[in-house]
Tab-separated table of C-alpha atoms in Angstrom:
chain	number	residue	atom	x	y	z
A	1	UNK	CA	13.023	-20.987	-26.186
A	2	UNK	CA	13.604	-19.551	-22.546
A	3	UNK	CA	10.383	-19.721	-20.231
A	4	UNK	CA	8.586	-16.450	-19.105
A	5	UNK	CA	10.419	-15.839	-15.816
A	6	UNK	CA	8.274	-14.482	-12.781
A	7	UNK	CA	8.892	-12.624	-9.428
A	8	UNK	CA	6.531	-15.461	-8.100
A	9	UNK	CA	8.763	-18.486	-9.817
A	10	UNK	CA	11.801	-16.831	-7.263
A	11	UNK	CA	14.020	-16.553	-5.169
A	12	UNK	CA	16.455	-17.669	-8.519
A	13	UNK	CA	18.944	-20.380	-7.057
A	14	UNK	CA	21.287	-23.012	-8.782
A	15	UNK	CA	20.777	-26.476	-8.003
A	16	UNK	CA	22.830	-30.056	-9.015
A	17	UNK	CA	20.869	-33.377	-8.959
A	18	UNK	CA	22.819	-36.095	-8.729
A	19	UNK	CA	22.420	-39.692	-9.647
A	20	UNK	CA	24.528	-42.412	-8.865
A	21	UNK	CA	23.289	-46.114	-9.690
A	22	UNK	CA	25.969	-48.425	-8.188
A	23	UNK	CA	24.377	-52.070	-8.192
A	24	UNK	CA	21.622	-54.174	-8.934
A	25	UNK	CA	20.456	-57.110	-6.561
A	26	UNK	CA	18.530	-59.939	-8.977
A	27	UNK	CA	15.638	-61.221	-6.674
A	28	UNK	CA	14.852	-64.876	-7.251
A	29	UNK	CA	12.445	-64.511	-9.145
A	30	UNK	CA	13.958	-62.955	-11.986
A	31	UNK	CA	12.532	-64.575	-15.669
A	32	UNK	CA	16.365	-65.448	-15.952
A	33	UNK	CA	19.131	-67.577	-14.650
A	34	UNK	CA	21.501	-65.068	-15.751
A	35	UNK	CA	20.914	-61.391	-17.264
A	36	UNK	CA	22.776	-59.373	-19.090
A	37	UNK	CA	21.613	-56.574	-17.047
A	38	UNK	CA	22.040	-52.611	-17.503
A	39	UNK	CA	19.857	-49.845	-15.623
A	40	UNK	CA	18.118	-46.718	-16.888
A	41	UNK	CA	17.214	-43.498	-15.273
A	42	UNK	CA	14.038	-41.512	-16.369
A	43	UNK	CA	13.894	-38.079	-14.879
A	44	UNK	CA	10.323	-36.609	-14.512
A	45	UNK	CA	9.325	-34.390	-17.880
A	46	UNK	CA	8.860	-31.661	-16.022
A	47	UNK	CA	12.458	-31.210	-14.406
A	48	UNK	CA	13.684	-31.510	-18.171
A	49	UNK	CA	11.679	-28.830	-19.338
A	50	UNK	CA	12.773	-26.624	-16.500
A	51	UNK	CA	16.021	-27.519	-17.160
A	52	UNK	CA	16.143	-26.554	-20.706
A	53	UNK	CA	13.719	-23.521	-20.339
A	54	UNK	CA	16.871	-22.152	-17.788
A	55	UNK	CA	18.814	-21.611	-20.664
A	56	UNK	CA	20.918	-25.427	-19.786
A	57	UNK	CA	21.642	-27.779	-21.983
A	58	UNK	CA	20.509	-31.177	-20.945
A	59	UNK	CA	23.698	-33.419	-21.411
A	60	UNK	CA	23.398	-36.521	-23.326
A	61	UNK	CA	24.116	-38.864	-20.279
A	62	UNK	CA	20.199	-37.861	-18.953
A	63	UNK	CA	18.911	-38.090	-22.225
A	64	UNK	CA	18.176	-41.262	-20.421
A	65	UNK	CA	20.860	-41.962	-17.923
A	66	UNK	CA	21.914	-45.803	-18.583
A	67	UNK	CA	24.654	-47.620	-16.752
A	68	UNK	CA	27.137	-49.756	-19.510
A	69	UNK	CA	28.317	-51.225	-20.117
A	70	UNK	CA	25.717	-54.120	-19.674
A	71	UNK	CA	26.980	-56.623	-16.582
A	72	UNK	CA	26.012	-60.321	-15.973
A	73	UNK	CA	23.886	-61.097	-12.768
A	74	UNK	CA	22.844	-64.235	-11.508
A	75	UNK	CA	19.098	-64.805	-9.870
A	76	UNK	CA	19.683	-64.059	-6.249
A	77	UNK	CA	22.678	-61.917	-6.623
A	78	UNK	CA	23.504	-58.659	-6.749
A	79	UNK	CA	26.174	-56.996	-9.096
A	80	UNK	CA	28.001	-53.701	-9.594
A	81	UNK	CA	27.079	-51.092	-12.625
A	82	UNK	CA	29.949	-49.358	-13.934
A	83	UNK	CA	29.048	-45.831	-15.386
A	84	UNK	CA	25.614	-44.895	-13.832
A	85	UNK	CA	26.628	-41.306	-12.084
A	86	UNK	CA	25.998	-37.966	-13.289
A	87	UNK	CA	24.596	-34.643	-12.620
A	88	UNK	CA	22.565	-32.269	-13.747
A	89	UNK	CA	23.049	-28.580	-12.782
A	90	UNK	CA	20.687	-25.982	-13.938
A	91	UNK	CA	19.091	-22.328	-12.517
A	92	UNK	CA	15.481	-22.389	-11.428
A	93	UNK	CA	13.387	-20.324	-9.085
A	94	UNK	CA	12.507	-22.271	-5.677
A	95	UNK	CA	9.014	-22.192	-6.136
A	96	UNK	CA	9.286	-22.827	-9.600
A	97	UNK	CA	11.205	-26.435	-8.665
A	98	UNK	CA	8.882	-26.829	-5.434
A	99	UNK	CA	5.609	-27.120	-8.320
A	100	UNK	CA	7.994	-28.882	-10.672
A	101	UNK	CA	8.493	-31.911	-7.970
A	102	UNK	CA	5.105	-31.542	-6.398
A	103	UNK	CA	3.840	-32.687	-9.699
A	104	UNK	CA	5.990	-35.592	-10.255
A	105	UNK	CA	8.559	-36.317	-7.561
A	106	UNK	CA	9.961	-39.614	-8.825
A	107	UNK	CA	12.918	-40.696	-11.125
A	108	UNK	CA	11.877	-43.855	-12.501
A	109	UNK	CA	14.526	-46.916	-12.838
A	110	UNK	CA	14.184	-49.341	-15.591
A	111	UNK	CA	16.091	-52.669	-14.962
A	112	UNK	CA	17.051	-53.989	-18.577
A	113	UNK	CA	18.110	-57.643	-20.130
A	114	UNK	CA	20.582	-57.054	-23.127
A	115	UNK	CA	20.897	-59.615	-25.160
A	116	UNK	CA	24.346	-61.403	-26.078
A	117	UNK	CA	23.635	-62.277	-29.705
């Protein structure tokens, strides 16, 4: 369901956030010679809830966002990820977002291994 919307949540305003994960640079001391690797994007619980609550559907691409497909990167290099943009565009009041973020600011990365077999 929608959330209750308040005078105080406003001004009402559109916004995008946009994520684009381009590369990875293996430090040496990944575990591995060579991974398989892929990243994932996890967006603080709170901006999804506002998101949905604005009436938006959250597309599947956030639902986490993952870079594929999976690319090999060597220990001390760094490689490109194909596939790791997208936004997410959804109505919110300013002060509403402002609490949102001041609660949990940070979209986590995950760095993944996939395996081959």
């Amino acid at each position: 369901g929608r959330a209750a919307v308040s005078e105080a949540d406003g001004p009402f305003r559109e916004f995008g956030l946009t994520l684009d994960i381009r590369s990875f640079q293996a430090g040496s001391r990944l575990p591995l010679n060579l991974a398989c690797t892929y990243v994932q994007a996890l967006l603080p619980a709170g901006l999804l809830e506002l998101v949905v609550s604005s009436g938006r559907r959250l597309p599947s691409k956030f639902a986490p966002l993952r870079t594929h497909p999976a690319v090999d990167i060597a220990r001390g290099a760094e490689g490109a990820l194909p596939n790791g943009a997208g936004t997410l565009e959804f109505v919110a009041g300013v002060v509403q977002l402002a609490g949102v973020l001041a609660q949990d600011p940070r979209v986590s990365l995950e760095v993944w291994h996939k395996e081959k077999w």
